[in-house]
Each structure stands twice: as C-alpha cells, then as structure tokens.
mmCIF file of C-alpha atoms in Angstrom:
data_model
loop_
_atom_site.group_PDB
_atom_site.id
_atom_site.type_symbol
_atom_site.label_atom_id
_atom_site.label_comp_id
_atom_site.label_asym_id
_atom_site.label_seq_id
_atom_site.Cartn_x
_atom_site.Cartn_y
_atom_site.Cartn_z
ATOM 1 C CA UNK P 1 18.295 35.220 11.861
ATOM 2 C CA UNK P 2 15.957 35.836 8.777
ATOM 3 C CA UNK P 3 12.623 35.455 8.886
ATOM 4 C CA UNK P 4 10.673 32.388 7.894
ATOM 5 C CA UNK P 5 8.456 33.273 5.008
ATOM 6 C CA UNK P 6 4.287 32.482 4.610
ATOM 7 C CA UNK P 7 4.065 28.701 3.359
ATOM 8 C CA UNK P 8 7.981 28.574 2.689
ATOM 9 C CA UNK P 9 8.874 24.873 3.085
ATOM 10 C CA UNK P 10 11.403 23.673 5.568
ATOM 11 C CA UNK P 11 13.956 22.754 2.873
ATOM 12 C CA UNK P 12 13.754 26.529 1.385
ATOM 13 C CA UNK P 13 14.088 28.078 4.580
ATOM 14 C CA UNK P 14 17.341 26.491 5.248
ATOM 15 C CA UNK P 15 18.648 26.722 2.086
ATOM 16 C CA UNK P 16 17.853 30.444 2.161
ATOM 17 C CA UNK P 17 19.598 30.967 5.756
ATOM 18 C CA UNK P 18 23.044 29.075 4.334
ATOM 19 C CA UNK P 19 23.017 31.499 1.868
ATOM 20 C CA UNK P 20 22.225 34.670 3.906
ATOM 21 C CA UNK P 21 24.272 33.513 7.208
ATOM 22 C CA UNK P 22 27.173 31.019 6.524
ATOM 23 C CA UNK P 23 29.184 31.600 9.306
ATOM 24 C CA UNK P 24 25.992 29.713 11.177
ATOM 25 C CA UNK P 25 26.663 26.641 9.940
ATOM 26 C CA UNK P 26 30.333 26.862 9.904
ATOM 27 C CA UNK P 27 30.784 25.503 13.863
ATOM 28 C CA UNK P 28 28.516 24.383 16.266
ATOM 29 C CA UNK P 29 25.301 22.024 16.115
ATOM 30 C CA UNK P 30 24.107 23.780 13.302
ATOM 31 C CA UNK P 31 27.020 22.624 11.392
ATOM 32 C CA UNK P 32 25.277 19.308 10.672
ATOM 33 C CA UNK P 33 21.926 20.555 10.926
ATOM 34 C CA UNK P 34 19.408 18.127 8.860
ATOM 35 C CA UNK P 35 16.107 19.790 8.252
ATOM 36 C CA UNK P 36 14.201 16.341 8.031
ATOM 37 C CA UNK P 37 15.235 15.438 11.249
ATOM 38 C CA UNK P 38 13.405 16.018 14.532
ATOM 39 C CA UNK P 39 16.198 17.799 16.149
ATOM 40 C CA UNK P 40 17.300 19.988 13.231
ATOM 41 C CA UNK P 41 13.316 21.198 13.204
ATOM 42 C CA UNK P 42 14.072 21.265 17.289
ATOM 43 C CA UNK P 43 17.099 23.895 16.603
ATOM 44 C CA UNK P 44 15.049 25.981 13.920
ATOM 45 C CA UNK P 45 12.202 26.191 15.437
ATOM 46 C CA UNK P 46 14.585 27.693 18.482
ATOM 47 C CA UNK P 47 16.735 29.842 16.682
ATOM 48 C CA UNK P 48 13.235 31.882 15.398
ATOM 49 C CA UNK P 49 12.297 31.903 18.736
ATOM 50 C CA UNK P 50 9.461 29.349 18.431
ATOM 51 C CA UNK P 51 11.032 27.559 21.764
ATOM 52 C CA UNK P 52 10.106 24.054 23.381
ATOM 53 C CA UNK P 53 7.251 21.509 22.118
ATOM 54 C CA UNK P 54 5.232 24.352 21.198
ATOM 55 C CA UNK P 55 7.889 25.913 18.509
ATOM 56 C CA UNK P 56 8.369 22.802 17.252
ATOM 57 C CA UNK P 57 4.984 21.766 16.622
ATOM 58 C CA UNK P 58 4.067 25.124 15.099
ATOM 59 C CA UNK P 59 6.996 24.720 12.746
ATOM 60 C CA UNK P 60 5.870 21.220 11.808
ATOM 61 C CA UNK P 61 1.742 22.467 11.143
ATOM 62 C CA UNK P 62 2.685 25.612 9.391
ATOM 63 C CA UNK P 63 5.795 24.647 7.398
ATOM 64 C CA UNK P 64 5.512 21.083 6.763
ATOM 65 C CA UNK P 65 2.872 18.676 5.251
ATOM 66 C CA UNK P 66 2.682 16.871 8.689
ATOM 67 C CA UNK P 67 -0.757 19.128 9.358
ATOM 68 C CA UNK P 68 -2.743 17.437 7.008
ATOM 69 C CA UNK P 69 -2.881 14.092 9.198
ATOM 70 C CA UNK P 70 -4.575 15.871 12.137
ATOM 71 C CA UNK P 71 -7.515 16.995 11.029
ATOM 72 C CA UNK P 72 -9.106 14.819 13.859
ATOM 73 C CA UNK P 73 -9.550 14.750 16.980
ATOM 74 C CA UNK P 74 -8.876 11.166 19.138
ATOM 75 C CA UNK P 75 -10.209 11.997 22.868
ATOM 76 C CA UNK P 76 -7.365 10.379 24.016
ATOM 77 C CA UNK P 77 -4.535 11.957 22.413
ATOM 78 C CA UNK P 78 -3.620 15.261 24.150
ATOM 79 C CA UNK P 79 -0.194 16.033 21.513
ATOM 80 C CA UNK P 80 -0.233 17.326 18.261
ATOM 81 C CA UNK P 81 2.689 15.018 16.893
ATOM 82 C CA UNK P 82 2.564 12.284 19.900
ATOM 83 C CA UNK P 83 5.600 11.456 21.170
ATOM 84 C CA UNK P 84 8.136 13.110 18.361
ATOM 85 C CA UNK P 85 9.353 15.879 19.933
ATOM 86 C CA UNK P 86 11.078 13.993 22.895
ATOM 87 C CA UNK P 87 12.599 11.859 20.058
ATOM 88 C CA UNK P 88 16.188 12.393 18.536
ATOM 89 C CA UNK P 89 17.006 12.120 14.863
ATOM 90 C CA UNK P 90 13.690 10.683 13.973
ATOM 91 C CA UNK P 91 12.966 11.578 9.942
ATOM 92 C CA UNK P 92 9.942 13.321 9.180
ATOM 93 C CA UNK P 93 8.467 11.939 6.674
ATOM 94 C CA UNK P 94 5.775 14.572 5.756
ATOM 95 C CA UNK P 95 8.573 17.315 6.154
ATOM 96 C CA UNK P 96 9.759 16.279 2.886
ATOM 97 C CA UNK P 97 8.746 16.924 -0.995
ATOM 98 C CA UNK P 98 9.093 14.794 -3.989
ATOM 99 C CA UNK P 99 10.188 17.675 -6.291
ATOM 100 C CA UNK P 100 10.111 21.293 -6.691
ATOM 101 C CA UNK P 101 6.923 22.538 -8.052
ATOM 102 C CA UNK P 102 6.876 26.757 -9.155
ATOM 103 C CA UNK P 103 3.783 28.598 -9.655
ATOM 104 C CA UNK P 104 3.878 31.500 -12.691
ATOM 105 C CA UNK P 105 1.186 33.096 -10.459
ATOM 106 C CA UNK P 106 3.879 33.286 -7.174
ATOM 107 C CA UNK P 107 6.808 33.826 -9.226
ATOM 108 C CA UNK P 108 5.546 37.626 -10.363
ATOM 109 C CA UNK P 109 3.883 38.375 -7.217
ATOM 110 C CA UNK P 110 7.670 37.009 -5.186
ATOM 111 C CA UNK P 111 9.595 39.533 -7.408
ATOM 112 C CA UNK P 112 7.483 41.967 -6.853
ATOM 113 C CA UNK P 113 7.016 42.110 -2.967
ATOM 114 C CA UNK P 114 10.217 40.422 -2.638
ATOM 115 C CA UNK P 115 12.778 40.806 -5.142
ATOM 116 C CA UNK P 116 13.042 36.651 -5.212
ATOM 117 C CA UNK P 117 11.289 33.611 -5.421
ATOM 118 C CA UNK P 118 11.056 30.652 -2.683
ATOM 119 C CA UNK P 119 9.673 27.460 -2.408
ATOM 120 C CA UNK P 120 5.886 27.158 -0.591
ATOM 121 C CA UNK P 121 5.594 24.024 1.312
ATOM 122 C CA UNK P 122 1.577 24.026 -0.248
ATOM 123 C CA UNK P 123 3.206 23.483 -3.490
ATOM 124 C CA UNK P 124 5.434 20.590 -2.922
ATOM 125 C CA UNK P 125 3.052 17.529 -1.939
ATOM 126 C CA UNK P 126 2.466 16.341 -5.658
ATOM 127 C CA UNK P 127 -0.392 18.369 -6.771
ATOM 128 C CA UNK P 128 -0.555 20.121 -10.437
ATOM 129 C CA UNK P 129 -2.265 23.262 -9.440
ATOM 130 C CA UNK P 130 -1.662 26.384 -7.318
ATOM 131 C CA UNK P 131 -4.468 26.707 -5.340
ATOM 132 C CA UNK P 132 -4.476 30.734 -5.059
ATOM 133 C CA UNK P 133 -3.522 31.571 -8.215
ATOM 134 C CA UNK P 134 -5.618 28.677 -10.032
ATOM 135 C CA UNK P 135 -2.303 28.358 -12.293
ATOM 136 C CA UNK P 136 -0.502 24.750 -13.262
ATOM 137 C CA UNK P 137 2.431 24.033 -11.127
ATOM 138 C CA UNK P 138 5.873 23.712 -13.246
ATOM 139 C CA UNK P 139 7.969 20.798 -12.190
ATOM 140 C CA UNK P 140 10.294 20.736 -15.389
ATOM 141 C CA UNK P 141 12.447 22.996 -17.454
ATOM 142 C CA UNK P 142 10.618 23.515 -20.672
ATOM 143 C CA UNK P 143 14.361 23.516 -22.275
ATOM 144 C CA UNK P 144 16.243 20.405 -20.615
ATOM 145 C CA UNK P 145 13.102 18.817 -19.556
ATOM 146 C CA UNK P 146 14.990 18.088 -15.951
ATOM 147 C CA UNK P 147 12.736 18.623 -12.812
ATOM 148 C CA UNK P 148 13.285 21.047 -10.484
ATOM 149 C CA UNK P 149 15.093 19.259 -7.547
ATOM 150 C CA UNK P 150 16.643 21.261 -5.357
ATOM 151 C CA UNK P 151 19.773 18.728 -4.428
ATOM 152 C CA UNK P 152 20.308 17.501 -8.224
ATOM 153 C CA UNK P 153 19.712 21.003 -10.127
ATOM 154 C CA UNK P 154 21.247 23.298 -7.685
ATOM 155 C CA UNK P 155 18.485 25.511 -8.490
ATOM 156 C CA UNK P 156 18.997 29.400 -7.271
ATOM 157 C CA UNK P 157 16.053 31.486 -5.560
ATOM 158 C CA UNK P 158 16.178 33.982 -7.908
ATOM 159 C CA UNK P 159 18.613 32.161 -10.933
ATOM 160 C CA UNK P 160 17.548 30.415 -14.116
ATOM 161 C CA UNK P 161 17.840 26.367 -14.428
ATOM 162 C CA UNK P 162 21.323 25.200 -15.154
ATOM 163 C CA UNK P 163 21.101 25.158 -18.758
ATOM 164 C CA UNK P 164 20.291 28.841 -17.840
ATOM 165 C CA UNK P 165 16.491 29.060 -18.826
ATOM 166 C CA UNK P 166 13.825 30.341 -16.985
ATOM 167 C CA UNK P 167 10.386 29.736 -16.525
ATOM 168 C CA UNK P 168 8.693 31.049 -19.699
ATOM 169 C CA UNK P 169 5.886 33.531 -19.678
ATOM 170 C CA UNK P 170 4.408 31.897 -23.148
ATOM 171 C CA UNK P 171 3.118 28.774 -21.737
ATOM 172 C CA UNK P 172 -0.793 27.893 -20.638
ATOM 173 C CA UNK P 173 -0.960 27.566 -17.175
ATOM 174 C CA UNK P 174 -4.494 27.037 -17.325
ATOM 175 C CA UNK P 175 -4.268 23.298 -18.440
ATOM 176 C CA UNK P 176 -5.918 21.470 -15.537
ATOM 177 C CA UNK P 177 -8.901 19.776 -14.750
ATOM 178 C CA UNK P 178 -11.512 20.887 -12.674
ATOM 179 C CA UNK P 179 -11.089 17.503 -10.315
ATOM 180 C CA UNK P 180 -7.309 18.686 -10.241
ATOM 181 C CA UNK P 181 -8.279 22.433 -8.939
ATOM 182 C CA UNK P 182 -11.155 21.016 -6.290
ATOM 183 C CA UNK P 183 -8.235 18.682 -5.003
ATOM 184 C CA UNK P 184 -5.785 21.855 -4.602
ATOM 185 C CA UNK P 185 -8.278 23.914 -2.879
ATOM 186 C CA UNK P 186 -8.797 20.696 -0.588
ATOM 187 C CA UNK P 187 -5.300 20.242 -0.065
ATOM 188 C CA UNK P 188 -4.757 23.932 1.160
ATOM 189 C CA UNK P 189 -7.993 23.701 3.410
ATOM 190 C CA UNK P 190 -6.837 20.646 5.182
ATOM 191 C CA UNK P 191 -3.171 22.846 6.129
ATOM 192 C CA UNK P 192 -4.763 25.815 6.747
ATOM 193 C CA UNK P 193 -7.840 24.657 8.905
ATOM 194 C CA UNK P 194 -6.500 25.445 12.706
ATOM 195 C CA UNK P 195 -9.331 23.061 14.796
ATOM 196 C CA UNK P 196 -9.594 19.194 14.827
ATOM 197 C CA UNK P 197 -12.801 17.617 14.426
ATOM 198 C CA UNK P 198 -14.135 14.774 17.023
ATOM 199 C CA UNK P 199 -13.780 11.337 14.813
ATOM 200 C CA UNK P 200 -17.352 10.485 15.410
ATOM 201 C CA UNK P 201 -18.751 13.158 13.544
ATOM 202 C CA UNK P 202 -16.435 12.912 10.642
ATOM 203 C CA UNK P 203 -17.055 9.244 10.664
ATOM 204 C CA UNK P 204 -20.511 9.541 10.271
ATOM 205 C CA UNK P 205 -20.943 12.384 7.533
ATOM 206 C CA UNK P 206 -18.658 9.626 5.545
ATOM 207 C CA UNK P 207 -20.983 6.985 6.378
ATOM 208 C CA UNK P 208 -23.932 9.105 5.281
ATOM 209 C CA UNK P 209 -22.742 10.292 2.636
ATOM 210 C CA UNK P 210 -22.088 7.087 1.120
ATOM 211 C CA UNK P 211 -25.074 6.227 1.757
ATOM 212 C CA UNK P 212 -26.755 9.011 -0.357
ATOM 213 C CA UNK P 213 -24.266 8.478 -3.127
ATOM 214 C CA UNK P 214 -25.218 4.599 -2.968
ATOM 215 C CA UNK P 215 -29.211 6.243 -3.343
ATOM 216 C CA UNK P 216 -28.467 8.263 -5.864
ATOM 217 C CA UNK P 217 -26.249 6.233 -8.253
ATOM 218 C CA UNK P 218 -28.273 4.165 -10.660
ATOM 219 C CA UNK P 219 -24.791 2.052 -11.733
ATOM 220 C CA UNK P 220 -21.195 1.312 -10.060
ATOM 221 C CA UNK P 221 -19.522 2.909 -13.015
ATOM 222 C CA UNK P 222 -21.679 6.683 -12.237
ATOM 223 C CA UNK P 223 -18.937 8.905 -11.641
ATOM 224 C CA UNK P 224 -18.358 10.759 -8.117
ATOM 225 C CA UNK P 225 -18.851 13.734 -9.789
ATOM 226 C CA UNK P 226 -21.958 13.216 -10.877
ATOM 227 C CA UNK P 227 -22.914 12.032 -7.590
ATOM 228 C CA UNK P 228 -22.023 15.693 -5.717
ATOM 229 C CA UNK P 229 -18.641 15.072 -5.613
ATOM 230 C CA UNK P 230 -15.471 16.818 -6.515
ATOM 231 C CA UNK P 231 -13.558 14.075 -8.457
ATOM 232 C CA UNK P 232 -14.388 13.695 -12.039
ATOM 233 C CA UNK P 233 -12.072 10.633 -12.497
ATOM 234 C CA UNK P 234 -13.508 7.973 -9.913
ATOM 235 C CA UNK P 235 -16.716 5.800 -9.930
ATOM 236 C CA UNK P 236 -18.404 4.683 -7.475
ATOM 237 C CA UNK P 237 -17.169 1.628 -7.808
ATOM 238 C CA UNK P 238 -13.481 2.613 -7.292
ATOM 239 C CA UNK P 239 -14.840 4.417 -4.082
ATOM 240 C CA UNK P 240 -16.237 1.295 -2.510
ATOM 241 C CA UNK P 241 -12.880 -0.731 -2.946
ATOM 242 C CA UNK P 242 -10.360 2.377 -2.498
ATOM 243 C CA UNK P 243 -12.176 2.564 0.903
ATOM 244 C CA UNK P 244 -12.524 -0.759 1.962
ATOM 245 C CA UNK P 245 -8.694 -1.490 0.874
ATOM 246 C CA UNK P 246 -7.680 1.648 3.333
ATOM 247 C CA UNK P 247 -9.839 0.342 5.713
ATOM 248 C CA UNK P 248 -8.458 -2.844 5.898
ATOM 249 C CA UNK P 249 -4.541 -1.357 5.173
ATOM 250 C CA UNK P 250 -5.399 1.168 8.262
ATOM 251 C CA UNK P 251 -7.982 -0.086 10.375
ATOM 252 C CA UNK P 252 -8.966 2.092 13.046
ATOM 253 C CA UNK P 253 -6.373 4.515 12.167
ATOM 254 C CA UNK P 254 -8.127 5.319 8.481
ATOM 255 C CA UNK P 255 -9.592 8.715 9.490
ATOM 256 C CA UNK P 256 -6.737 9.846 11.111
ATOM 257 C CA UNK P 257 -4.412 9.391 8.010
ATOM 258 C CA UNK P 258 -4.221 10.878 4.845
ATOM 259 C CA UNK P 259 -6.150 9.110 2.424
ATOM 260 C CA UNK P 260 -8.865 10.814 4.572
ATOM 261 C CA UNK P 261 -8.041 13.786 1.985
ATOM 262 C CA UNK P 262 -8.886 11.757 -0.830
ATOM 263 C CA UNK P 263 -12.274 10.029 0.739
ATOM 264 C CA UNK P 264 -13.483 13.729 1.089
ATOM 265 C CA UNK P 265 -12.309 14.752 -2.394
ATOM 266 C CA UNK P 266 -14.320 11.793 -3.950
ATOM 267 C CA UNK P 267 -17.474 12.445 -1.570
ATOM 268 C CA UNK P 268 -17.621 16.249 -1.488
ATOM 269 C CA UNK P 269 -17.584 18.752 -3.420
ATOM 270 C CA UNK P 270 -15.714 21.126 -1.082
ATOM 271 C CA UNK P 271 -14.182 21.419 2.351
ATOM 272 C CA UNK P 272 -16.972 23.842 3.144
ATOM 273 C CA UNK P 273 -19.415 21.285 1.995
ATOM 274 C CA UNK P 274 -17.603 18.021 4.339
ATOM 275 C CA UNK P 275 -17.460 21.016 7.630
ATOM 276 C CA UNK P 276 -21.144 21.152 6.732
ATOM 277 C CA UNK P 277 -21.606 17.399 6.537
ATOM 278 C CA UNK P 278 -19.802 16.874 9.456
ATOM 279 C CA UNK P 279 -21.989 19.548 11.179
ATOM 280 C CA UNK P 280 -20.003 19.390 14.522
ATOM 281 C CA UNK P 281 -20.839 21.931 17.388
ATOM 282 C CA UNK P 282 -18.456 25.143 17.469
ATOM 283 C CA UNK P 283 -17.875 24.213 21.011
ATOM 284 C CA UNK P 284 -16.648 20.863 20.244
ATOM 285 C CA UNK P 285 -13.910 21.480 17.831
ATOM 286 C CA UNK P 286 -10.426 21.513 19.258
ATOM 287 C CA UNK P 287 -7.907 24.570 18.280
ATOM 288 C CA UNK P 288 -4.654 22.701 17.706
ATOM 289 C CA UNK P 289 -2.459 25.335 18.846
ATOM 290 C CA UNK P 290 -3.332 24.293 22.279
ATOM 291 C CA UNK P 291 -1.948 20.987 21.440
ATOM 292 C CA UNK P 292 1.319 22.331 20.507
ATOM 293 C CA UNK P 293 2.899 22.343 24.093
ATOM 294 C CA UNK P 294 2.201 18.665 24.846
ATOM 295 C CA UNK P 295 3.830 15.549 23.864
ATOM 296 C CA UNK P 296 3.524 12.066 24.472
ATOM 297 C CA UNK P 297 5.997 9.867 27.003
ATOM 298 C CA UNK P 298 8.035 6.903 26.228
ATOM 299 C CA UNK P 299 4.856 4.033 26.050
ATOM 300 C CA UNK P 300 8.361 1.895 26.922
ATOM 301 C CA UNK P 301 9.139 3.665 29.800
ATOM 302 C CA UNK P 302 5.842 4.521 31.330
ATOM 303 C CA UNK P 303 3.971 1.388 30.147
ATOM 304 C CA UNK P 304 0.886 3.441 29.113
ATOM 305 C CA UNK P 305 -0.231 6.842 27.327
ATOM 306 C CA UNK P 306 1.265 9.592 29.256
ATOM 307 C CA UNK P 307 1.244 13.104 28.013
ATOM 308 C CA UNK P 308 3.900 16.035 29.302
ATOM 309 C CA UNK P 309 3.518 19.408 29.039
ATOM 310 C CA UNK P 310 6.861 21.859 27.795
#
C-alpha cells in the first residue's frame, strides 16, 4: 500500500490509493470503504499498519481535524476519542473539509519533491492562509470561478480544473491580514502540539487574562488587538458575549471544544504566549500518544465510565 503523506487529509489519501491500487477496492470490505466513517478510518489505519485503537487514533490526530478538540486534559477521561473506536459507522465529523483549499507555496515545493500535488488536511478547515508558506489559500478557479471540491470538480492531483486552467503564478498571494496569519499559525499549533494541558490551568490563564484585558481597556469597543491580542477584528465587547454565549451553548464542556481556538486567538497573541499563560508544570502535561490505545466502554452497557485498553 502507498504511503500516507505529511498533513495529507483523509479524503486525499484515499483518493490517491483508488488511483494507484484499484484492484483494492474492486472486492472485499474495502469495496465500500467510506473514509468519514469510523470503520473505513478502522481499515486504513490497518492496512498502513497503524493496527487496533492506537492506529486509529493516530490516524484521526495526525490526518484529521479531530486533534484540535483535545488540547485538554479531563482527569477522568483516559481515551483520546472516548468511546469511537468500539463504534461502527459513526461519521466523523472533524474528518471532513468544507472545500479544497491549494497553497502556491505547496504546489512548487509538491512538484518538486514529488512530481504531484495533494491535499494537506491543515489546509482544509476554512482558513485563508498557509501557515508555512505565509501564502493565501486558493479555493476557486480564477477562470470558472468554481471551488475546488473534490466530489463536484473531479479535480486531478496533478491536472488542471475542468475548464482546464491551472492555478496561476500571476496572482498576490500575499493578500491577508495579519489577524488571518496569527489565526493560521494558531490553527497549526493546536494540530501539531502532542501533550494535553490539565483544564484548570488553561481555565485560569483565560480567566486572568480577561481580567488584564478588562484593566487595560479604557472602552468595550478597544479592539483585542490592541489589548495583546492576536485578532484585529474583535472588541472587547464581542469577547465578553462570544464567551458567555459559548459558555452557556457548552457549559462545562467550553474548554474542551473548539471555540477554545478562537478564545485564545482573541486573548493571545500566540500559542507560545497562551503555553506561557497557562504556565503548567512539564511534569503535568499529558503526551496524547499514550492515550491512543484506550477507549471508552458502552456507558449503556456498563452503566458508568469504563475505559479498555487495545
């Protein structure tokens, strides 16, 4: 089986293997293999020898936006994606993009390690800017105007659009904002950090920094920005009610969802700068690999929170 690539999303790794390996999908359970589903990431994660609960977790944090969710740590919760893996044709939501989004920046550098392009999971979540190459993402052709979806366009790895134009080397890719580049470097933090943090301490670097940005601010309507944050298109103002409207959406569960992304991009300037916030103890952070082997029981069956090991 071919490899999967750094970053390549789910979606692009399949479509890549029908098109190297056909016979693979001609018979057998990979015949109706579904990529979004818990067991078709169950039978990838197998066939690149990624076996069990932990394959299938490490599949899910390194090739799938489900990682950004679990940046914290509950004391409770001994799984990395609680009781999914036990689960049968359960969709994954975060496994999932809206629409293809191509970086100028990865393109050249994918031709020339490569000899084609794919599809990088960090790129598909809705952002506007390649974090490593500090280049806008394209999500239209600049001749049809269609967006680049892979089931409506039939897009090739390495062919133009349909209307057979390519992505053109006479276009600024440097059109973004600054808040849009600080929330792409945030985004690719979040995937790429490899501990969970105990929810106290997050919990209170947000309270405290609220509280500074509350000092500081001489008005509601003073920008984030200008309050050490890395937004420059939210007051404090819209802070105060986007957080109190999660809070009440989310309850306890706020800080372990993902509009805990967008709390530290409007009260930080920088993932380095929450980690320092947060200030937790080296020995206290939790390496989620070694959550990759558990998963939790059927609360149905068992009646409380039971956690197996595979």
């Amino acid at each position: 089986m071919i490899r999967i690539l750094e970053d390549e999303a789910i979606d692009c790794f399949v479509s890549r293997l029908r098109l190297v390996s056909p016979e693979l999908f001609r018979t057998g359970p990979w015949s109706g293999l579904n990529e979004r589903h818990t067991d078709g990431l169950k039978l990838i994660s197998a066939g690149l020898g990624w076996r069990g609960c932990y394959g299938f977790n490490r599949l899910l944090h390194m090739h799938t936006n489900h990682s950004v969710g679990w940046l914290l740590h509950q004391p409770t919760d001994f799984s990395f994606s609680g009781d999914l893996y036990h689960r049968s044709s359960v969709i994954i939501k975060d496994a999932e993009f809206w629409s293809t989004a191509l970086c100028y920046g990865c393109i050249l550098e994918d031709i020339n390690m490569l000899g084609f392009i794919y599809w990088r999971r960090s790129h598909q979540w809705g952002g506007t800017v390649c974090a490593r190459h500090e280049m806008k993402l394209v999500k239209q052709c600049f001749t049809c105007g269609q967006n680049f979806y892979f089931e409506s366009l039939k897009l090739g790895h390495w062919q133009p659009c349909v209307c057979n134009e390519w992505i053109s080397k006479d276009v600024n890719y440097l059109d973004f904002s600054l808040s849009d580049l600080s929330y792409a470097r945030l985004r690719n933090e979040f995937s790429k950090f490899n501990f969970q943090i105990p929810i106290h301490y997050v919990s209170r670097a947000l309270d405290e920094r609220l509280k500074f940005m509350r000092a500081k601010s001489r008005y509601w309507s003073d920008h984030v920005a200008d309050l050490g944050a890395g937004s420059d298109s939210c007051s404090l103002h819209s802070l105060l009610i986007g957080m109190s409207e999660w809070w009440e959406t989310t309850g306890s569960e706020l800080l372990n969802s993902v509009p805990l992304i967008y709390l530290v991009h409007m009260m930080f300037k920088s993932f380095d700068d929450f980690l320092k916030a947060v200030n937790c103890p080296l020995d206290e952070l939790v390496s989620i690999s070694t959550k990759w082997s558990n998963y939790l029981g059927d609360v149905e069956v068992f009646g409380d929170a039971v956690f197996f090991t595979d």
